[in-house]
CSV table of C-alpha atoms and ligand atoms in Angstrom, one decimal:
chain,number,residue,atom,x,y,z
A,295,UNK,CA,-104.8,28.7,-10.8
A,296,UNK,CA,-101.5,27.5,-12.1
A,297,UNK,CA,-100.9,23.7,-12.1
A,298,UNK,CA,-99.4,22.6,-8.8
A,299,UNK,CA,-95.7,21.8,-9.1
A,300,UNK,CA,-93.7,20.4,-6.1
A,301,UNK,CA,-90.3,18.9,-6.0
A,302,UNK,CA,-88.0,16.7,-4.0
A,303,UNK,CA,-84.4,17.9,-4.0
A,304,UNK,CA,-82.2,15.4,-2.3
A,305,UNK,CA,-78.4,15.7,-2.1
A,306,UNK,CA,-76.8,12.4,-3.1
A,307,UNK,CA,-75.4,11.3,0.2
A,308,UNK,CA,-75.6,7.6,-0.4
A,309,UNK,CA,-78.5,6.8,1.9
A,310,UNK,CA,-82.1,7.9,2.4
A,311,UNK,CA,-82.9,9.4,5.7
A,312,UNK,CA,-86.4,8.6,6.9
A,313,UNK,CA,-87.0,12.3,7.4
A,314,UNK,CA,-86.0,13.1,3.8
A,315,UNK,CA,-88.2,10.3,2.6
A,316,UNK,CA,-91.1,11.8,4.5
A,317,UNK,CA,-90.5,15.2,3.0
A,318,UNK,CA,-90.4,13.5,-0.4
A,319,UNK,CA,-93.7,11.7,0.3
A,320,UNK,CA,-95.5,14.8,1.4
A,321,UNK,CA,-94.3,16.7,-1.7
A,322,UNK,CA,-95.5,13.8,-3.8
A,323,UNK,CA,-98.9,13.5,-2.0
A,324,UNK,CA,-99.6,17.2,-2.1
A,325,UNK,CA,-98.9,17.2,-5.9
A,326,UNK,CA,-101.1,14.1,-6.5
A,327,UNK,CA,-103.9,15.4,-4.3
A,328,UNK,CA,-104.0,18.5,-6.4
A,329,UNK,CA,-103.5,16.8,-9.8
A,330,UNK,CA,-100.1,18.5,-10.0
A,331,UNK,CA,-96.6,17.5,-11.1
A,332,UNK,CA,-93.9,16.1,-8.8
A,333,UNK,CA,-90.4,16.8,-9.8
A,334,UNK,CA,-87.2,15.1,-8.8
A,335,UNK,CA,-84.1,17.3,-8.8
A,336,UNK,CA,-80.7,16.1,-7.7
A,337,UNK,CA,-78.7,18.7,-5.7
A,338,UNK,CA,-75.2,17.5,-6.2
A,339,UNK,CA,-73.2,20.8,-6.3
A,340,UNK,CA,-71.7,20.2,-2.9
A,341,UNK,CA,-68.9,18.0,-4.2
A,342,UNK,CA,-67.5,17.3,-0.8
A,343,UNK,CA,-70.7,15.4,0.1
A,344,UNK,CA,-70.7,13.5,-3.2
A,345,UNK,CA,-70.8,9.7,-2.9
A,346,UNK,CA,-70.4,7.3,-5.8
A,347,UNK,CA,-73.6,5.5,-6.7
A,348,UNK,CA,-75.6,7.7,-4.4
A,349,UNK,CA,-78.0,8.9,-7.2
A,350,UNK,CA,-79.0,5.2,-7.7
A,351,UNK,CA,-79.9,5.0,-4.1
A,352,UNK,CA,-82.4,7.9,-4.6
A,353,UNK,CA,-84.0,6.2,-7.6
A,354,UNK,CA,-84.2,2.9,-6.0
A,355,UNK,CA,-85.7,4.3,-2.8
A,356,UNK,CA,-88.4,6.2,-4.7
A,357,UNK,CA,-89.2,3.0,-6.6
A,358,UNK,CA,-89.4,0.8,-3.6
A,359,UNK,CA,-91.5,3.4,-1.7
A,360,UNK,CA,-93.9,3.6,-4.6
A,361,UNK,CA,-93.3,7.3,-5.2
A,362,UNK,CA,-93.4,8.0,-8.9
A,363,UNK,CA,-91.8,11.3,-10.1
A,364,UNK,CA,-93.4,13.0,-13.2
A,365,UNK,CA,-90.2,14.8,-14.1
A,366,UNK,CA,-86.5,14.2,-13.3
A,367,UNK,CA,-83.2,13.4,-14.7
A,368,UNK,CA,-84.6,10.3,-16.3
A,369,UNK,CA,-88.0,11.9,-17.3
A,370,UNK,CA,-87.7,15.1,-19.1
A,371,UNK,CA,-90.6,17.4,-18.7
A,372,UNK,CA,-89.0,20.5,-20.4
A,373,UNK,CA,-87.6,22.0,-17.3
A,374,UNK,CA,-84.3,20.3,-17.2
A,375,UNK,CA,-81.5,19.6,-16.7
A,376,UNK,CA,-82.7,18.1,-13.4
A,377,UNK,CA,-79.2,17.5,-12.0
A,378,UNK,CA,-77.7,20.6,-10.4
A,379,UNK,CA,-74.2,20.0,-11.6
A,380,UNK,CA,-75.4,20.1,-15.2
A,381,UNK,CA,-76.9,23.6,-14.5
A,382,UNK,CA,-73.6,25.2,-13.3
A,383,UNK,CA,-73.3,27.6,-16.2
A,384,UNK,CA,-76.7,29.1,-15.4
A,385,UNK,CA,-76.2,30.4,-11.9
A,386,UNK,CA,-73.5,32.9,-12.6
A,387,UNK,CA,-75.6,34.7,-15.2
A,388,UNK,CA,-78.5,34.9,-12.8
A,389,UNK,CA,-76.3,36.2,-10.1
A,390,UNK,CA,-75.0,38.9,-12.4
A,391,UNK,CA,-78.6,39.8,-13.2
A,392,UNK,CA,-79.3,40.1,-9.5
A,393,UNK,CA,-76.3,42.4,-9.1
A,394,UNK,CA,-77.7,44.6,-11.9
A,395,UNK,CA,-81.0,44.7,-10.0
A,396,UNK,CA,-79.4,45.6,-6.7
A,397,UNK,CA,-80.2,42.4,-5.0
A,398,UNK,CA,-76.6,41.3,-4.8
A,399,UNK,CA,-73.0,42.6,-5.1
A,400,UNK,CA,-69.4,41.5,-5.7
A,401,UNK,CA,-67.2,41.1,-2.7
A,402,UNK,CA,-63.4,40.9,-2.8
A,403,UNK,CA,-62.7,40.7,0.9
A,404,UNK,CA,-60.0,38.2,1.7
A,405,UNK,CA,-59.9,35.7,4.5
A,406,UNK,CA,-57.9,37.9,6.8
A,407,UNK,CA,-60.5,40.7,6.6
A,408,UNK,CA,-63.4,38.2,7.2
A,409,UNK,CA,-61.5,36.8,10.2
A,410,UNK,CA,-61.1,40.3,11.6
A,411,UNK,CA,-64.9,40.7,11.6
A,412,UNK,CA,-65.4,37.8,14.1
A,413,UNK,CA,-66.7,38.7,17.5
A,414,UNK,CA,-65.6,37.2,20.8
A,415,UNK,CA,-67.6,34.0,20.0
A,416,UNK,CA,-65.9,33.6,16.6
A,417,UNK,CA,-69.1,34.6,14.8
A,418,UNK,CA,-68.8,37.1,12.0
A,419,UNK,CA,-71.5,39.1,10.3
A,420,UNK,CA,-70.4,40.6,7.0
A,421,UNK,CA,-70.4,44.4,7.2
A,422,UNK,CA,-71.3,45.2,3.6
A,423,UNK,CA,-67.8,46.6,3.1
A,424,UNK,CA,-67.8,45.9,-0.7
A,425,UNK,CA,-71.3,47.2,-1.3
A,426,UNK,CA,-69.8,50.7,-1.4
A,427,UNK,CA,-67.4,49.9,-4.2
A,428,UNK,CA,-68.2,51.9,-7.3
A,429,UNK,CA,-69.2,50.1,-10.5
A,430,UNK,CA,-65.9,51.1,-12.1
A,431,UNK,CA,-63.8,49.9,-9.2
A,432,UNK,CA,-65.6,46.5,-9.3
A,433,UNK,CA,-65.1,46.2,-13.1
A,434,UNK,CA,-61.4,47.0,-12.8
A,435,UNK,CA,-60.9,44.4,-10.1
A,436,UNK,CA,-62.8,41.8,-12.1
A,437,UNK,CA,-60.7,42.6,-15.1
A,438,UNK,CA,-57.6,42.2,-13.0
A,439,UNK,CA,-58.7,38.6,-12.2
A,440,UNK,CA,-59.1,39.2,-8.5
A,441,UNK,CA,-60.9,36.5,-6.6
A,442,UNK,CA,-64.5,37.4,-5.7
A,443,UNK,CA,-67.7,36.0,-4.3
A,444,UNK,CA,-71.2,37.4,-5.0
A,445,UNK,CA,-73.2,38.2,-1.9
A,446,UNK,CA,-76.9,38.9,-1.3
A,447,UNK,CA,-77.7,42.5,-0.5
A,448,UNK,CA,-80.1,42.3,2.4
A,449,UNK,CA,-81.8,45.5,3.6
A,450,UNK,CA,-80.5,46.7,7.0
A,451,UNK,CA,-83.9,47.7,8.4
A,452,UNK,CA,-87.5,46.6,8.2
A,453,UNK,CA,-88.8,43.0,8.5
A,454,UNK,CA,-89.2,40.2,5.9
A,455,UNK,CA,-92.5,38.3,6.2
A,456,UNK,CA,-94.3,35.4,4.6
A,457,UNK,CA,-97.1,33.0,5.4
A,458,UNK,CA,-95.9,29.4,5.8
A,459,UNK,CA,-98.7,26.8,5.1
A,460,UNK,CA,-97.7,24.9,8.2
A,461,UNK,CA,-96.1,27.4,10.6
A,462,UNK,CA,-98.3,30.4,9.7
A,463,UNK,CA,-96.9,33.9,9.8
A,464,UNK,CA,-93.1,34.1,9.8
A,465,UNK,CA,-91.4,37.4,10.3
A,466,UNK,CA,-87.6,38.0,10.5
A,467,UNK,CA,-86.0,41.4,11.1
A,468,UNK,CA,-83.7,42.1,8.2
A,469,UNK,CA,-80.9,43.1,10.5
A,470,UNK,CA,-80.9,39.5,11.8
A,471,UNK,CA,-79.9,38.2,8.4
A,472,UNK,CA,-76.5,38.3,6.8
A,473,UNK,CA,-75.4,39.1,3.3
A,474,UNK,CA,-74.7,35.5,2.6
A,475,UNK,CA,-72.6,34.2,-0.3
A,476,UNK,CA,-74.6,33.3,-3.4
A,477,UNK,CA,-71.7,32.5,-5.7
A,478,UNK,CA,-68.5,31.1,-4.2
A,479,UNK,CA,-65.0,31.9,-5.3
A,480,UNK,CA,-64.9,28.8,-7.4
A,481,UNK,CA,-67.9,30.1,-9.4
A,482,UNK,CA,-70.3,27.5,-7.9
A,483,UNK,CA,-73.6,28.6,-6.3
A,484,UNK,CA,-74.4,28.0,-2.7
A,485,UNK,CA,-77.6,26.1,-1.8
A,486,UNK,CA,-79.1,29.5,-0.8
A,487,UNK,CA,-78.9,30.7,-4.3
A,488,UNK,CA,-79.3,27.6,-6.4
A,489,UNK,CA,-82.6,26.6,-4.7
A,490,UNK,CA,-84.2,29.9,-5.7
A,491,UNK,CA,-83.0,29.9,-9.3
A,492,UNK,CA,-83.9,26.2,-9.7
A,493,UNK,CA,-87.3,26.4,-8.1
A,494,UNK,CA,-88.1,29.5,-10.2
A,495,UNK,CA,-86.9,28.0,-13.5
A,496,UNK,CA,-88.6,24.7,-12.8
A,497,UNK,CA,-91.8,26.6,-12.1
A,498,UNK,CA,-92.1,25.1,-8.6
A,499,UNK,CA,-95.0,26.9,-6.9
A,500,UNK,CA,-95.1,24.8,-3.7
A,501,UNK,CA,-91.8,24.4,-1.9
A,502,UNK,CA,-92.1,21.6,0.7
A,503,UNK,CA,-89.0,20.9,2.8
A,504,UNK,CA,-87.5,20.5,6.2
A,505,UNK,CA,-88.0,23.1,8.9
A,506,UNK,CA,-84.3,24.0,9.0
A,507,UNK,CA,-85.0,26.2,6.0
A,508,UNK,CA,-87.9,28.1,7.6
A,509,UNK,CA,-85.9,31.0,8.9
A,510,UNK,CA,-83.8,31.3,5.7
A,511,UNK,CA,-86.8,31.5,3.5
A,512,UNK,CA,-87.2,35.3,4.0
A,513,UNK,CA,-83.8,35.6,2.3
A,514,UNK,CA,-85.0,33.6,-0.6
A,515,UNK,CA,-88.1,35.7,-0.9
A,516,UNK,CA,-86.0,38.8,-1.0
A,517,UNK,CA,-84.3,37.3,-4.0
A,518,UNK,CA,-87.5,36.4,-5.7
A,519,UNK,CA,-88.7,40.0,-5.1
A,520,UNK,CA,-85.4,41.5,-6.5
A,521,UNK,CA,-85.6,39.3,-9.6
A,522,UNK,CA,-89.3,40.3,-10.0
A,523,UNK,CA,-90.3,36.6,-9.8
A,524,UNK,CA,-93.4,35.3,-8.1
A,525,UNK,CA,-92.7,33.8,-4.7
A,526,UNK,CA,-93.7,30.2,-4.3
A,527,UNK,CA,-95.9,28.9,-1.4
A,528,UNK,CA,-94.0,27.2,1.4
A,529,UNK,CA,-94.6,24.2,3.6
A,530,UNK,CA,-91.9,23.5,6.2
A,531,UNK,CA,-91.9,20.2,8.0
A,532,UNK,CA,-90.9,19.6,11.6
A,533,UNK,CA,-88.2,17.1,12.3
A,534,UNK,CA,-88.7,13.4,13.2
A,535,UNK,CA,-87.1,12.8,16.6
A,536,UNK,CA,-85.7,9.7,18.2
A,537,UNK,CA,-86.8,11.1,21.6
A,538,UNK,CA,-87.4,14.5,23.1
A,539,UNK,CA,-83.8,15.6,22.6
A,540,UNK,CA,-82.4,13.7,19.7
A,541,UNK,CA,-83.2,13.7,16.0
A,542,UNK,CA,-83.2,10.4,14.2
A,543,UNK,CA,-79.7,9.9,12.9
A,544,UNK,CA,-77.9,7.4,10.7
A,545,UNK,CA,-75.3,7.2,13.5
A,546,UNK,CA,-77.8,5.5,15.9
A,547,UNK,CA,-78.8,3.2,13.1
A,548,UNK,CA,-82.4,4.4,13.2
A,549,UNK,CA,-82.7,6.8,10.3
A,550,UNK,CA,-81.8,4.9,7.1
A,551,UNK,CA,-84.7,3.6,5.0
A,552,UNK,CA,-82.6,0.7,3.7
A,553,UNK,CA,-81.7,-0.5,7.2
A,554,UNK,CA,-85.4,-0.9,7.9
A,555,UNK,CA,-85.9,-2.9,4.7
A,556,UNK,CA,-83.1,-5.1,5.8
A,557,UNK,CA,-84.7,-5.7,9.2
A,558,UNK,CA,-87.7,-7.0,7.3
A,559,UNK,CA,-90.1,-4.1,7.2
A,560,UNK,CA,-92.2,-3.8,4.1
A,561,UNK,CA,-91.7,-0.6,2.1
A,562,UNK,CA,-95.5,0.1,2.0
A,563,UNK,CA,-95.7,-0.2,5.8
A,564,UNK,CA,-92.8,2.2,6.3
A,565,UNK,CA,-94.4,4.6,3.9
A,566,UNK,CA,-97.7,4.3,5.6
A,567,UNK,CA,-96.1,4.8,9.0
A,568,UNK,CA,-94.0,7.9,8.1
A,569,UNK,CA,-97.0,9.5,6.4
A,570,UNK,CA,-98.5,9.5,9.9
A,571,UNK,CA,-95.4,11.0,11.5
A,572,UNK,CA,-96.4,14.7,11.4
A,573,UNK,CA,-99.7,14.3,9.6
A,574,UNK,CA,-103.0,13.1,10.9
A,575,UNK,CA,-105.7,11.9,8.6
A,576,UNK,CA,-109.3,13.0,9.3
A,577,UNK,CA,-110.6,9.5,9.8
A,578,UNK,CA,-109.4,7.0,12.4
A,579,UNK,CA,-108.1,4.4,10.1
A,580,UNK,CA,-104.3,4.3,10.3
A,581,UNK,CA,-103.6,1.6,7.8
A,582,UNK,CA,-103.6,3.6,4.6
A,583,UNK,CA,-102.5,2.5,1.1
A,584,UNK,CA,-100.7,4.9,-1.1
A,585,UNK,CA,-103.9,5.5,-3.0
A,586,UNK,CA,-105.7,6.4,0.2
A,587,UNK,CA,-102.9,8.7,1.2
A,588,UNK,CA,-103.1,10.4,-2.1
A,589,UNK,CA,-106.8,11.0,-1.6
A,590,UNK,CA,-106.7,12.0,2.0
A,591,UNK,CA,-103.5,14.1,2.3
A,592,UNK,CA,-104.2,17.6,3.3
A,593,UNK,CA,-102.2,20.5,4.8
A,594,UNK,CA,-104.5,21.0,7.7
A,595,UNK,CA,-103.5,17.7,9.2
A,596,UNK,CA,-99.8,18.6,9.2
A,597,UNK,CA,-98.4,19.2,12.7
A,598,UNK,CA,-96.0,22.0,13.7
A,599,UNK,CA,-94.5,20.0,16.5
A,600,UNK,CA,-91.8,17.4,16.0
A,601,UNK,CA,-92.9,13.9,15.9
A,602,UNK,CA,-91.3,11.0,17.7
A,603,UNK,CA,-90.4,7.9,15.7
A,604,UNK,CA,-92.0,4.9,17.4
A,605,UNK,CA,-90.5,1.8,16.0
A,606,UNK,CA,-92.8,-0.4,18.0
A,607,UNK,CA,-95.7,1.2,16.3
A,608,UNK,CA,-94.2,0.8,12.9
A,609,UNK,CA,-93.6,-2.8,13.7
A,610,UNK,CA,-97.2,-3.3,14.7
A,611,UNK,CA,-98.3,-1.7,11.5
A,612,UNK,CA,-95.9,-3.9,9.5
A,613,UNK,CA,-97.5,-6.9,11.2
A,614,UNK,CA,-100.9,-5.7,10.0
A,615,UNK,CA,-99.6,-5.6,6.4
A,616,UNK,CA,-98.2,-9.1,6.8
A,617,UNK,CA,-101.5,-10.4,8.1
A,618,UNK,CA,-103.2,-9.4,4.9
A,619,UNK,CA,-100.7,-11.1,2.6
A,620,UNK,CA,-101.6,-14.3,0.7
A,621,UNK,CA,-99.1,-17.1,1.7
A,622,UNK,CA,-97.6,-17.2,-1.7
A,623,UNK,CA,-96.8,-13.5,-1.7
A,624,UNK,CA,-95.4,-13.8,1.9
A,625,UNK,CA,-93.2,-16.7,0.8
A,626,UNK,CA,-91.9,-14.6,-2.0
A,627,UNK,CA,-91.0,-11.5,0.0
A,628,UNK,CA,-89.7,-13.6,2.8
A,629,UNK,CA,-87.6,-15.8,0.6
A,630,UNK,CA,-84.3,-14.0,1.5
A,631,UNK,CA,-85.0,-14.6,5.2
A,632,UNK,CA,-85.8,-18.3,4.7
A,633,UNK,CA,-82.6,-18.6,2.7
A,634,UNK,CA,-80.7,-17.1,5.6
A,635,UNK,CA,-82.2,-19.6,8.1
A,636,UNK,CA,-81.4,-23.2,8.8
A,637,UNK,CA,-84.5,-24.4,6.9
A,638,UNK,CA,-83.2,-23.0,3.6
A,639,UNK,CA,-84.3,-25.2,0.8
A,640,UNK,CA,-85.6,-27.9,3.1
A,641,UNK,CA,-89.3,-26.9,3.6
A,642,UNK,CA,-92.1,-25.6,1.4
A,643,UNK,CA,-91.9,-21.8,2.1
A,644,UNK,CA,-95.6,-21.4,1.4
A,645,UNK,CA,-96.5,-23.9,4.0
A,646,UNK,CA,-94.2,-22.1,6.5
A,647,UNK,CA,-95.8,-18.9,5.4
A,648,UNK,CA,-99.2,-20.0,6.5
A,649,UNK,CA,-97.9,-20.5,10.0
A,650,UNK,CA,-95.8,-17.4,10.1
A,651,UNK,CA,-98.2,-14.8,8.7
A,652,UNK,CA,-100.2,-14.4,11.9
A,653,UNK,CA,-97.1,-14.6,14.1
A,654,UNK,CA,-94.5,-12.3,12.7
A,655,UNK,CA,-94.4,-8.5,12.7
A,656,UNK,CA,-91.2,-8.1,10.7
A,657,UNK,CA,-89.6,-10.6,8.3
A,658,UNK,CA,-86.4,-10.4,10.3
A,659,UNK,CA,-88.1,-12.6,12.9
A,660,UNK,CA,-88.3,-15.5,10.5
A,661,UNK,CA,-85.0,-17.3,11.1
A,662,UNK,CA,-85.4,-17.4,14.9
A,663,UNK,CA,-88.9,-18.7,14.4
A,664,UNK,CA,-88.1,-21.6,12.1
A,665,UNK,CA,-84.5,-22.5,13.0
A,666,UNK,CA,-85.8,-25.1,15.6
A,667,UNK,CA,-87.0,-27.2,12.7
A,668,UNK,CA,-83.4,-28.1,12.0
A,669,UNK,CA,-81.9,-27.5,15.4
A,670,UNK,CA,-83.5,-30.2,17.5
A,671,UNK,CA,-81.3,-31.7,20.1
A,672,UNK,CA,-80.7,-31.7,23.8
A,673,UNK,CA,-82.7,-29.1,25.6
A,674,UNK,CA,-83.4,-28.0,29.1
A,675,UNK,CA,-86.2,-30.2,30.5
A,676,UNK,CA,-87.1,-27.6,33.1
A,677,UNK,CA,-89.0,-26.0,30.3
A,678,UNK,CA,-91.7,-28.6,30.7
A,679,UNK,CA,-92.6,-27.2,34.1
A,680,UNK,CA,-95.6,-25.0,33.9
A,681,UNK,CA,-97.1,-23.7,37.1
A,682,UNK,CA,-100.3,-22.3,35.8
A,683,UNK,CA,-101.1,-25.4,33.8
A,684,UNK,CA,-100.0,-27.6,36.7
A,685,UNK,CA,-97.5,-29.4,34.6
A,686,UNK,CA,-94.6,-31.1,36.3
A,687,UNK,CA,-91.9,-33.1,34.5
A,688,UNK,CA,-93.5,-36.3,35.8
A,689,UNK,CA,-96.9,-35.4,34.4
A,690,UNK,CA,-95.3,-34.3,31.1
A,691,UNK,CA,-93.5,-37.6,30.8
A,692,UNK,CA,-96.7,-39.6,31.5
A,693,UNK,CA,-98.7,-37.6,29.0
A,694,UNK,CA,-96.1,-37.9,26.3
A,695,UNK,CA,-96.1,-41.7,26.7
A,696,UNK,CA,-99.9,-41.7,26.5
A,697,UNK,CA,-100.0,-39.5,23.4
A,698,UNK,CA,-97.3,-41.6,21.8
A,699,UNK,CA,-99.6,-44.6,22.1
A,700,UNK,CA,-102.4,-42.7,20.3
A,701,UNK,CA,-100.2,-41.4,17.5
A,702,UNK,CA,-98.0,-44.3,16.6
A,703,UNK,CA,-100.4,-45.9,14.2
A,704,UNK,CA,-102.0,-42.8,12.8
A,705,UNK,CA,-102.0,-42.3,9.1
A,706,UNK,CA,-103.8,-39.0,8.8
A,707,UNK,CA,-101.0,-36.8,10.1
A,708,UNK,CA,-102.8,-33.5,9.6
A,709,UNK,CA,-103.1,-30.7,12.1
A,710,UNK,CA,-106.8,-31.2,12.4
A,711,UNK,CA,-106.8,-34.9,13.0
A,712,UNK,CA,-103.9,-34.7,15.4
A,713,UNK,CA,-105.6,-32.0,17.4
A,714,UNK,CA,-108.7,-34.1,17.6
A,715,UNK,CA,-106.8,-37.1,18.9
A,716,UNK,CA,-105.0,-35.0,21.5
A,717,UNK,CA,-108.2,-33.4,22.7
A,718,UNK,CA,-109.9,-36.9,22.9
A,719,UNK,CA,-107.0,-38.2,24.9
A,720,UNK,CA,-107.2,-35.3,27.4
A,721,UNK,CA,-110.9,-36.0,27.9
A,722,UNK,CA,-110.3,-39.7,28.4
A,723,UNK,CA,-107.6,-38.9,31.0
A,724,UNK,CA,-109.7,-36.1,32.6
A,725,UNK,CA,-107.0,-33.5,32.1
A,726,UNK,CA,-106.8,-30.2,30.3
A,727,UNK,CA,-105.9,-30.4,26.6
A,728,UNK,CA,-103.0,-28.0,27.3
A,729,UNK,CA,-101.5,-30.5,29.6
A,730,UNK,CA,-101.0,-32.7,26.5
A,731,UNK,CA,-100.3,-30.1,23.9
A,732,UNK,CA,-97.8,-28.0,25.7
A,733,UNK,CA,-95.5,-30.9,26.5
A,734,UNK,CA,-96.0,-32.3,23.0
A,735,UNK,CA,-95.0,-29.1,21.4
A,736,UNK,CA,-91.8,-28.9,23.5
A,737,UNK,CA,-91.1,-32.6,22.9
A,738,UNK,CA,-91.1,-32.3,19.2
A,739,UNK,CA,-89.6,-28.8,18.8
A,740,UNK,CA,-87.2,-28.4,21.8
A,741,UNK,CA,-88.1,-24.8,21.7
A,742,UNK,CA,-90.2,-22.7,24.0
A,743,UNK,CA,-91.6,-20.4,21.4
A,744,UNK,CA,-92.7,-21.8,18.0
A,745,UNK,CA,-94.7,-20.3,15.1
A,746,UNK,CA,-97.6,-22.5,15.8
A,747,UNK,CA,-99.2,-25.0,18.2
A,748,UNK,CA,-98.1,-28.6,18.8
A,749,UNK,CA,-100.2,-30.2,16.1
A,750,UNK,CA,-99.3,-27.6,13.5
A,751,UNK,CA,-95.6,-28.2,14.2
A,752,UNK,CA,-96.2,-31.9,14.0
A,753,UNK,CA,-97.8,-31.6,10.6
A,754,UNK,CA,-95.0,-29.5,9.4
A,755,UNK,CA,-92.3,-31.9,10.6
A,756,UNK,CA,-94.2,-35.0,9.3
A,757,UNK,CA,-94.9,-38.2,11.1
A,758,UNK,CA,-91.5,-39.8,10.9
A,759,UNK,CA,-89.5,-36.8,12.2
A,760,UNK,CA,-92.2,-36.0,14.9
A,761,UNK,CA,-92.1,-39.6,16.2
A,762,UNK,CA,-88.3,-39.5,16.2
A,763,UNK,CA,-88.3,-36.4,18.3
A,764,UNK,CA,-91.0,-37.6,20.6
A,765,UNK,CA,-89.1,-40.7,21.3
A,766,UNK,CA,-85.9,-38.7,22.0
A,767,UNK,CA,-87.8,-36.4,24.4
A,768,UNK,CA,-89.4,-39.3,26.2
A,769,UNK,CA,-86.0,-40.8,26.7
A,770,UNK,CA,-84.5,-37.6,27.9
A,771,UNK,CA,-87.3,-37.2,30.5
A,772,UNK,CA,-87.1,-40.8,31.6
A,773,UNK,CA,-83.4,-40.7,32.1
A,774,UNK,CA,-83.8,-37.8,34.4
A,775,UNK,CA,-86.5,-39.4,36.4
A,776,UNK,CA,-84.5,-42.5,37.2
B,1964,LIG,N1,-80.7,19.5,-1.0
B,1964,LIG,C1,-81.4,20.0,0.1
B,1964,LIG,C2,-81.3,18.9,1.2
B,1964,LIG,O1,-81.1,17.8,0.9
B,1964,LIG,C3,-82.8,20.3,-0.3
B,1964,LIG,C4,-83.5,21.3,0.5
B,1964,LIG,C5,-84.8,21.7,-0.2
B,1964,LIG,O2,-85.7,20.9,-0.3
B,1964,LIG,O3,-84.8,22.9,-0.6
B,1964,LIG,O4,-81.5,19.3,2.4
């Protein structure tokens, strides 16, 4: 068997759609699973879509996602150039060869004639008008410098068939296909032509791409056949949907890889999650490293039906990745989020990391979880009331006064010691420890939700600041009760 060669062929649009990243990932995983080669090819011939700096977005995305191409513009493997615009000169020669072989023909029809072919719905199907031109006539018109395009010559009867590795048997009646343009009047190839020539010349034998190309593939196969080239195998992938009706779209802000990184998702969690969008591993484990994905990926697990992007699930998975991070590593990746928060530069991020790791799912939650450390001030005392714990403002005040007494002369201001003191006090007073700790936490943070319990927060704040806040809160409650 020939060595497996797959490719990812993005157009440089300036951002990486989650669906494209998944296509890329599957092409990569399939190559790696089969000890094959994964090629990166930049499809930049559509100049209208060209965006400055967009190629860098492609490189940086692959790098962050941990997808390593074996060949590409920056890694020559002998099949280059790997940037389509640098291959321009090649396509016309191949198109001419296809004309010689009967798979294509010159067309000189002008706009007006093409317009006249449109039916009531404005849809035109080219009528092969120029196919009947004699060779001499074509040469004469070319010599005269007339504008032309080159069209594919598709048989008018019969069916075109192939086996898709995901969708199975695909069969399209030839009469349903149009003699599409392969070379435009400016001499540039269309995607329909370039993908065939490039995939063949780059020896791509497994074409993995979006399902939108499923029904055009018979056309491409007709070209492979007319050239006398071996057809590749195909794997088409169903779209990723936002819900039953809508695809993920950059417009809704739910499709761009970078946007998710900005929200504080870890690239390895995104990659893990999207691997599962449309593919099911044989085992039940859903948290899979790139290495595990490479080992386990198989075509049987790929689904034909569209998958729904469930951000809540990705968030959960991200939380699982975070839980396994050592605090120093968390502090490092979370640094930008700490820097954006009010605690920037004021606390030891590794200490904060220890509290946050079990409590955040995405890094973007960090500022809201730590800002209270610097925001303490007047707060709504009704927050002390807790029906289930039978805490009233009066009880809260009494318990705060009592715990203050216990704490004021304490030297060992550690979470463990403070917890013990609080628990002992509760026992002495014959109340639940929550009736001490809940008010205490509120008293020193002023916030209803915090990244840790009362004594953890106290340790973080230190004795002096904790006592200052406790006194403030006692005063706040006493004033109200007068
Ligand atoms: N440049 C095409 C796209 O971005 C690639 C399609 C393919 O993989 O053949 O959709």
